[in-house]
Amino acid sequence: GSGTNGTPSWAVQTNANNLTVEITNGTTFTPSVKVTGGTGAVTLRLTVASNGTPSCGNATSDVTVTVNANPTANAGTAPGAQCFQENGNTFNLSGNGTNGTPVWTVHSNPNNLTVQIQNETTYSPSVSVTGSTTGGSVTLRLTVTSNATPSCGALTSDATVTVNAQVAGPSVTYIPPTCTEKTFKVRVNDPVEGTTYTIDQPDNNVVYQPIIF
């Protein structure tokens, strides 16, 4: 600040957010002010008291300092993995953040899947993943950019969605019945543990007892 014909002093005039304010060199025109304890605005008042005899009173002038809030970003809990769908897999994300503007982008896509993000400038977009029966994972990044002036930067948070590979049809070998047998046999080549295999005759609407490995 500046002034003439008097002695300066600085004091807190308003502090709506009850921040902690420390004024150093408060009896000069150019003090330093340290604000801690949160965000918000503090109004400081410069008072210049007349040093004349008799006194000519006081003059005051105010200035406001502001601490802006940093942005926050949380991509939320990643949705569970989905089995491959021929028409594509859709994931609904549910992030949150404060003090800024959100946008979702693809951060990593090692399997080169096709990714479309709808409503990417909201906290809860939907993501369509297509492109490969072998599946894969895509990491999506939520970036929240400060909307304060001056800007307080940006913060990011990631969520990964996964498409599991399409189940492949089994390789089987037909074993015909011998002359004395009344039934045929089917051998599953290289069965996958935990997989259920079912034999049916679509034309006759017959479904045989499934086999679980």
PDB file of C-alpha atoms in Angstrom:
ATOM      1  CA  GLY A   1       0.000   0.000   0.000  1.00  0.00           C
ATOM      2  CA  SER A   2       0.923   3.646   0.256  1.00  0.00           C
ATOM      3  CA  GLY A   3       0.012   6.712   2.237  1.00  0.00           C
ATOM      4  CA  THR A   4       1.271  10.051   3.550  1.00  0.00           C
ATOM      5  CA  ASN A   5       1.274  12.242   6.619  1.00  0.00           C
ATOM      6  CA  GLY A   6       0.701   9.460   9.104  1.00  0.00           C
ATOM      7  CA  THR A   7       1.651   6.111  10.619  1.00  0.00           C
ATOM      8  CA  PRO A   8       0.415   2.964   8.882  1.00  0.00           C
ATOM      9  CA  SER A   9      -1.001  -0.204  10.427  1.00  0.00           C
ATOM     10  CA  TRP A  10      -2.685  -3.227   8.923  1.00  0.00           C
ATOM     11  CA  ALA A  11      -5.471  -5.339  10.445  1.00  0.00           C
ATOM     12  CA  VAL A  12      -7.947  -8.000   9.392  1.00  0.00           C
ATOM     13  CA  GLN A  13     -11.229  -6.320   8.495  1.00  0.00           C
ATOM     14  CA  THR A  14     -13.312  -9.359   7.422  1.00  0.00           C
ATOM     15  CA  ASN A  15     -12.590 -13.103   7.538  1.00  0.00           C
ATOM     16  CA  ALA A  16     -15.801 -14.945   6.702  1.00  0.00           C
ATOM     17  CA  ASN A  17     -14.163 -18.392   6.554  1.00  0.00           C
ATOM     18  CA  ASN A  18     -12.322 -18.020   9.874  1.00  0.00           C
ATOM     19  CA  LEU A  19      -8.938 -18.536   8.250  1.00  0.00           C
ATOM     20  CA  THR A  20      -5.696 -18.102  10.182  1.00  0.00           C
ATOM     21  CA  VAL A  21      -4.073 -14.815   9.169  1.00  0.00           C
ATOM     22  CA  GLU A  22      -0.569 -13.718  10.139  1.00  0.00           C
ATOM     23  CA  ILE A  23       0.569 -10.200   9.232  1.00  0.00           C
ATOM     24  CA  THR A  24       4.314  -9.568   9.235  1.00  0.00           C
ATOM     25  CA  ASN A  25       5.620  -5.970   9.303  1.00  0.00           C
ATOM     26  CA  GLY A  26       2.099  -4.764   9.887  1.00  0.00           C
ATOM     27  CA  THR A  27       3.223  -1.236  10.708  1.00  0.00           C
ATOM     28  CA  THR A  28       4.719  -0.668   7.262  1.00  0.00           C
ATOM     29  CA  PHE A  29       3.027   0.053   3.973  1.00  0.00           C
ATOM     30  CA  THR A  30       4.271  -3.243   2.488  1.00  0.00           C
ATOM     31  CA  PRO A  31       3.605  -6.090   4.908  1.00  0.00           C
ATOM     32  CA  SER A  32       3.470  -9.793   4.080  1.00  0.00           C
ATOM     33  CA  VAL A  33       0.351 -11.777   4.896  1.00  0.00           C
ATOM     34  CA  LYS A  34       0.225 -15.534   5.455  1.00  0.00           C
ATOM     35  CA  VAL A  35      -3.178 -17.238   5.186  1.00  0.00           C
ATOM     36  CA  THR A  36      -3.684 -20.846   6.321  1.00  0.00           C
ATOM     37  CA  GLY A  37      -6.514 -23.106   7.373  1.00  0.00           C
ATOM     38  CA  GLY A  38      -8.569 -23.374   4.210  1.00  0.00           C
ATOM     39  CA  THR A  39      -9.815 -21.395   1.268  1.00  0.00           C
ATOM     40  CA  GLY A  40     -11.708 -18.154   0.935  1.00  0.00           C
ATOM     41  CA  ALA A  41     -11.219 -14.398   1.049  1.00  0.00           C
ATOM     42  CA  VAL A  42      -9.773 -12.132   3.719  1.00  0.00           C
ATOM     43  CA  THR A  43     -10.127  -8.340   3.629  1.00  0.00           C
ATOM     44  CA  LEU A  44      -7.246  -6.397   5.143  1.00  0.00           C
ATOM     45  CA  ARG A  45      -7.524  -2.757   6.162  1.00  0.00           C
ATOM     46  CA  LEU A  46      -4.700  -0.232   5.988  1.00  0.00           C
ATOM     47  CA  THR A  47      -5.170   2.569   8.505  1.00  0.00           C
ATOM     48  CA  VAL A  48      -2.963   5.658   8.366  1.00  0.00           C
ATOM     49  CA  ALA A  49      -3.161   7.621  11.616  1.00  0.00           C
ATOM     50  CA  SER A  50      -2.298  11.301  11.388  1.00  0.00           C
ATOM     51  CA  ASN A  51       1.000  12.221  13.032  1.00  0.00           C
ATOM     52  CA  GLY A  52       0.164  15.901  13.041  1.00  0.00           C
ATOM     53  CA  THR A  53      -0.503  18.045  16.128  1.00  0.00           C
ATOM     54  CA  PRO A  54      -3.348  18.325  16.578  1.00  0.00           C
ATOM     55  CA  SER A  55      -4.220  14.973  14.917  1.00  0.00           C
ATOM     56  CA  CYS A  56      -5.993  15.140  11.607  1.00  0.00           C
ATOM     57  CA  GLY A  57      -7.691  11.790  12.176  1.00  0.00           C
ATOM     58  CA  ASN A  58      -7.312   8.531  10.304  1.00  0.00           C
ATOM     59  CA  ALA A  59      -7.642   7.396   6.703  1.00  0.00           C
ATOM     60  CA  THR A  60      -8.373   3.803   5.698  1.00  0.00           C
ATOM     61  CA  SER A  61      -8.205   1.669   2.573  1.00  0.00           C
ATOM     62  CA  ASP A  62      -9.072  -2.008   2.100  1.00  0.00           C
ATOM     63  CA  VAL A  63      -7.637  -4.817  -0.020  1.00  0.00           C
ATOM     64  CA  THR A  64      -8.869  -8.402  -0.326  1.00  0.00           C
ATOM     65  CA  VAL A  65      -6.676 -11.476  -0.709  1.00  0.00           C
ATOM     66  CA  THR A  66      -8.164 -14.785  -1.895  1.00  0.00           C
ATOM     67  CA  VAL A  67      -7.050 -18.403  -1.535  1.00  0.00           C
ATOM     68  CA  ASN A  68      -8.620 -20.497  -4.302  1.00  0.00           C
ATOM     69  CA  ALA A  69      -9.449 -24.178  -3.823  1.00  0.00           C
ATOM     70  CA  ASN A  70      -7.424 -26.826  -5.635  1.00  0.00           C
ATOM     71  CA  PRO A  71      -9.351 -29.161  -7.939  1.00  0.00           C
ATOM     72  CA  THR A  72     -10.071 -32.725  -6.837  1.00  0.00           C
ATOM     73  CA  ALA A  73     -10.668 -35.792  -9.009  1.00  0.00           C
ATOM     74  CA  ASN A  74     -11.871 -39.306  -8.219  1.00  0.00           C
ATOM     75  CA  ALA A  75     -12.590 -41.721 -11.068  1.00  0.00           C
ATOM     76  CA  GLY A  76     -14.673 -43.887  -8.734  1.00  0.00           C
ATOM     77  CA  THR A  77     -14.809 -47.649  -8.512  1.00  0.00           C
ATOM     78  CA  ALA A  78     -14.080 -49.325 -11.832  1.00  0.00           C
ATOM     79  CA  PRO A  79     -17.032 -51.331 -13.211  1.00  0.00           C
ATOM     80  CA  GLY A  80     -16.683 -55.087 -13.206  1.00  0.00           C
ATOM     81  CA  ALA A  81     -15.232 -56.948 -16.164  1.00  0.00           C
ATOM     82  CA  GLN A  82     -17.678 -57.997 -18.895  1.00  0.00           C
ATOM     83  CA  CYS A  83     -17.713 -60.935 -21.276  1.00  0.00           C
ATOM     84  CA  PHE A  84     -17.188 -60.048 -24.921  1.00  0.00           C
ATOM     85  CA  GLN A  85     -20.355 -58.903 -26.706  1.00  0.00           C
ATOM     86  CA  GLU A  86     -20.499 -58.943 -30.490  1.00  0.00           C
ATOM     87  CA  ASN A  87     -22.251 -55.559 -30.596  1.00  0.00           C
ATOM     88  CA  GLY A  88     -19.790 -54.004 -28.152  1.00  0.00           C
ATOM     89  CA  ASN A  89     -19.556 -53.645 -24.398  1.00  0.00           C
ATOM     90  CA  THR A  90     -20.845 -50.599 -22.563  1.00  0.00           C
ATOM     91  CA  PHE A  91     -19.467 -49.469 -19.203  1.00  0.00           C
ATOM     92  CA  ASN A  92     -20.955 -46.728 -17.046  1.00  0.00           C
ATOM     93  CA  LEU A  93     -18.410 -44.739 -15.057  1.00  0.00           C
ATOM     94  CA  SER A  94     -19.199 -42.809 -11.901  1.00  0.00           C
ATOM     95  CA  GLY A  95     -16.524 -40.330 -10.892  1.00  0.00           C
ATOM     96  CA  ASN A  96     -16.626 -37.144  -8.879  1.00  0.00           C
ATOM     97  CA  GLY A  97     -14.604 -34.022  -8.327  1.00  0.00           C
ATOM     98  CA  THR A  98     -14.700 -30.421  -7.179  1.00  0.00           C
ATOM     99  CA  ASN A  99     -13.479 -26.952  -8.073  1.00  0.00           C
ATOM    100  CA  GLY A 100     -13.003 -27.567 -11.770  1.00  0.00           C
ATOM    101  CA  THR A 101     -14.215 -28.837 -15.123  1.00  0.00           C
ATOM    102  CA  PRO A 102     -14.109 -32.589 -15.820  1.00  0.00           C
ATOM    103  CA  VAL A 103     -13.144 -34.437 -18.984  1.00  0.00           C
ATOM    104  CA  TRP A 104     -12.541 -38.156 -19.608  1.00  0.00           C
ATOM    105  CA  THR A 105      -9.932 -39.439 -22.068  1.00  0.00           C
ATOM    106  CA  VAL A 106      -8.329 -42.759 -22.966  1.00  0.00           C
ATOM    107  CA  HIS A 107      -5.092 -43.032 -21.008  1.00  0.00           C
ATOM    108  CA  SER A 108      -3.917 -46.481 -22.151  1.00  0.00           C
ATOM    109  CA  ASN A 109      -5.246 -48.992 -24.669  1.00  0.00           C
ATOM    110  CA  PRO A 110      -2.606 -51.702 -25.178  1.00  0.00           C
ATOM    111  CA  ASN A 111      -4.963 -53.948 -27.166  1.00  0.00           C
ATOM    112  CA  ASN A 112      -5.910 -51.188 -29.638  1.00  0.00           C
ATOM    113  CA  LEU A 113      -9.616 -51.562 -28.954  1.00  0.00           C
ATOM    114  CA  THR A 114     -12.128 -49.087 -30.353  1.00  0.00           C
ATOM    115  CA  VAL A 115     -13.270 -46.801 -27.534  1.00  0.00           C
ATOM    116  CA  GLN A 116     -16.092 -44.262 -27.664  1.00  0.00           C
ATOM    117  CA  ILE A 117     -16.798 -42.025 -24.668  1.00  0.00           C
ATOM    118  CA  GLN A 118     -20.215 -40.401 -24.469  1.00  0.00           C
ATOM    119  CA  ASN A 119     -20.776 -37.361 -22.219  1.00  0.00           C
ATOM    120  CA  GLU A 120     -17.039 -37.173 -21.602  1.00  0.00           C
ATOM    121  CA  THR A 121     -17.317 -33.732 -19.991  1.00  0.00           C
ATOM    122  CA  THR A 122     -19.476 -35.052 -17.159  1.00  0.00           C
ATOM    123  CA  TYR A 123     -18.487 -37.092 -14.132  1.00  0.00           C
ATOM    124  CA  SER A 124     -20.621 -40.071 -15.224  1.00  0.00           C
ATOM    125  CA  PRO A 125     -19.978 -40.918 -18.885  1.00  0.00           C
ATOM    126  CA  SER A 126     -20.709 -44.168 -20.697  1.00  0.00           C
ATOM    127  CA  VAL A 127     -17.911 -45.963 -22.526  1.00  0.00           C
ATOM    128  CA  SER A 128     -18.374 -48.314 -25.495  1.00  0.00           C
ATOM    129  CA  VAL A 129     -15.567 -50.789 -26.197  1.00  0.00           C
ATOM    130  CA  THR A 130     -15.434 -52.846 -29.402  1.00  0.00           C
ATOM    131  CA  GLY A 131     -12.896 -54.307 -31.761  1.00  0.00           C
ATOM    132  CA  SER A 132     -11.555 -57.698 -30.689  1.00  0.00           C
ATOM    133  CA  THR A 133     -12.892 -61.083 -29.617  1.00  0.00           C
ATOM    134  CA  THR A 134      -9.734 -61.499 -27.535  1.00  0.00           C
ATOM    135  CA  GLY A 135     -10.833 -58.664 -25.257  1.00  0.00           C
ATOM    136  CA  GLY A 136      -8.476 -56.514 -23.244  1.00  0.00           C
ATOM    137  CA  SER A 137      -8.356 -53.570 -20.860  1.00  0.00           C
ATOM    138  CA  VAL A 138      -8.677 -49.823 -21.368  1.00  0.00           C
ATOM    139  CA  THR A 139      -7.622 -47.267 -18.765  1.00  0.00           C
ATOM    140  CA  LEU A 140      -9.660 -44.062 -18.765  1.00  0.00           C
ATOM    141  CA  ARG A 141      -8.456 -40.881 -17.113  1.00  0.00           C
ATOM    142  CA  LEU A 142     -10.626 -38.270 -15.431  1.00  0.00           C
ATOM    143  CA  THR A 143      -8.981 -34.839 -15.462  1.00  0.00           C
ATOM    144  CA  VAL A 144     -10.483 -32.005 -13.443  1.00  0.00           C
ATOM    145  CA  THR A 145      -9.041 -28.627 -14.472  1.00  0.00           C
ATOM    146  CA  SER A 146      -9.290 -25.688 -12.101  1.00  0.00           C
ATOM    147  CA  ASN A 147     -11.825 -23.033 -13.054  1.00  0.00           C
ATOM    148  CA  ALA A 148     -10.328 -20.483 -10.656  1.00  0.00           C
ATOM    149  CA  THR A 149      -8.465 -17.331 -11.678  1.00  0.00           C
ATOM    150  CA  PRO A 150      -5.557 -17.771 -11.588  1.00  0.00           C
ATOM    151  CA  SER A 151      -5.808 -21.478 -12.327  1.00  0.00           C
ATOM    152  CA  CYS A 152      -4.867 -23.917  -9.592  1.00  0.00           C
ATOM    153  CA  GLY A 153      -3.858 -26.574 -12.119  1.00  0.00           C
ATOM    154  CA  ALA A 154      -5.447 -29.948 -12.749  1.00  0.00           C
ATOM    155  CA  LEU A 155      -5.819 -33.254 -10.951  1.00  0.00           C
ATOM    156  CA  THR A 156      -6.302 -36.713 -12.482  1.00  0.00           C
ATOM    157  CA  SER A 157      -7.671 -40.104 -11.485  1.00  0.00           C
ATOM    158  CA  ASP A 158      -7.860 -43.352 -13.494  1.00  0.00           C
ATOM    159  CA  ALA A 159     -10.325 -46.233 -13.889  1.00  0.00           C
ATOM    160  CA  THR A 160      -9.781 -49.403 -15.923  1.00  0.00           C
ATOM    161  CA  VAL A 161     -12.501 -51.328 -17.769  1.00  0.00           C
ATOM    162  CA  THR A 162     -11.956 -54.888 -18.972  1.00  0.00           C
ATOM    163  CA  VAL A 163     -13.557 -57.026 -21.668  1.00  0.00           C
ATOM    164  CA  ASN A 164     -12.912 -60.737 -21.216  1.00  0.00           C
ATOM    165  CA  ALA A 165     -12.162 -62.774 -24.330  1.00  0.00           C
ATOM    166  CA  GLN A 166     -14.966 -64.486 -26.208  1.00  0.00           C
ATOM    167  CA  VAL A 167     -15.308 -68.133 -25.236  1.00  0.00           C
ATOM    168  CA  ALA A 168     -14.045 -70.311 -28.076  1.00  0.00           C
ATOM    169  CA  GLY A 169     -16.040 -73.284 -29.316  1.00  0.00           C
ATOM    170  CA  PRO A 170     -14.575 -76.600 -28.170  1.00  0.00           C
ATOM    171  CA  SER A 171     -12.683 -78.998 -30.399  1.00  0.00           C
ATOM    172  CA  VAL A 172     -14.383 -82.390 -30.252  1.00  0.00           C
ATOM    173  CA  THR A 173     -13.891 -85.838 -31.704  1.00  0.00           C
ATOM    174  CA  TYR A 174     -16.853 -88.026 -32.570  1.00  0.00           C
ATOM    175  CA  ILE A 175     -16.417 -91.631 -31.489  1.00  0.00           C
ATOM    176  CA  PRO A 176     -18.955 -93.829 -33.300  1.00  0.00           C
ATOM    177  CA  PRO A 177     -20.525 -96.791 -31.516  1.00  0.00           C
ATOM    178  CA  THR A 178     -19.171-100.263 -32.087  1.00  0.00           C
ATOM    179  CA  CYS A 179     -21.332-103.086 -33.329  1.00  0.00           C
ATOM    180  CA  THR A 180     -22.375-103.972 -29.780  1.00  0.00           C
ATOM    181  CA  GLU A 181     -22.899-100.423 -28.490  1.00  0.00           C
ATOM    182  CA  LYS A 182     -26.134 -98.478 -28.647  1.00  0.00           C
ATOM    183  CA  THR A 183     -24.654 -95.035 -27.952  1.00  0.00           C
ATOM    184  CA  PHE A 184     -22.016 -92.850 -29.500  1.00  0.00           C
ATOM    185  CA  LYS A 185     -19.367 -90.869 -27.663  1.00  0.00           C
ATOM    186  CA  VAL A 186     -17.896 -87.393 -28.010  1.00  0.00           C
ATOM    187  CA  ARG A 187     -14.472 -86.514 -26.706  1.00  0.00           C
ATOM    188  CA  VAL A 188     -13.678 -82.893 -25.844  1.00  0.00           C
ATOM    189  CA  ASN A 189     -10.132 -82.151 -26.868  1.00  0.00           C
ATOM    190  CA  ASP A 190      -8.170 -80.041 -24.400  1.00  0.00           C
ATOM    191  CA  PRO A 191     -11.114 -79.133 -22.147  1.00  0.00           C
ATOM    192  CA  VAL A 192     -10.877 -75.956 -20.080  1.00  0.00           C
ATOM    193  CA  GLU A 193     -11.266 -76.447 -16.355  1.00  0.00           C
ATOM    194  CA  GLY A 194     -14.439 -74.906 -14.977  1.00  0.00           C
ATOM    195  CA  THR A 195     -16.185 -74.913 -18.383  1.00  0.00           C
ATOM    196  CA  THR A 196     -19.541 -76.608 -19.007  1.00  0.00           C
ATOM    197  CA  TYR A 197     -19.930 -78.437 -22.329  1.00  0.00           C
ATOM    198  CA  THR A 198     -23.389 -79.324 -23.634  1.00  0.00           C
ATOM    199  CA  ILE A 199     -24.328 -81.530 -26.593  1.00  0.00           C
ATOM    200  CA  ASP A 200     -27.669 -81.002 -28.258  1.00  0.00           C
ATOM    201  CA  GLN A 201     -29.568 -81.956 -31.389  1.00  0.00           C
ATOM    202  CA  PRO A 202     -31.293 -78.762 -32.515  1.00  0.00           C
ATOM    203  CA  ASP A 203     -33.433 -80.488 -35.129  1.00  0.00           C
ATOM    204  CA  ASN A 204     -34.828 -82.926 -32.565  1.00  0.00           C
ATOM    205  CA  ASN A 205     -34.929 -80.515 -29.618  1.00  0.00           C
ATOM    206  CA  VAL A 206     -32.759 -82.901 -27.637  1.00  0.00           C
ATOM    207  CA  VAL A 207     -30.269 -81.648 -25.042  1.00  0.00           C
ATOM    208  CA  TYR A 208     -27.976 -84.156 -23.404  1.00  0.00           C
ATOM    209  CA  GLN A 209     -26.676 -83.995 -19.866  1.00  0.00           C
ATOM    210  CA  PRO A 210     -23.958 -81.314 -19.722  1.00  0.00           C
ATOM    211  CA  ILE A 211     -20.394 -82.213 -18.855  1.00  0.00           C
ATOM    212  CA  ILE A 212     -18.483 -79.990 -16.432  1.00  0.00           C
ATOM    213  CA  PHE A 213     -14.698 -80.137 -16.289  1.00  0.00           C
TER     214      PHE A 213
END
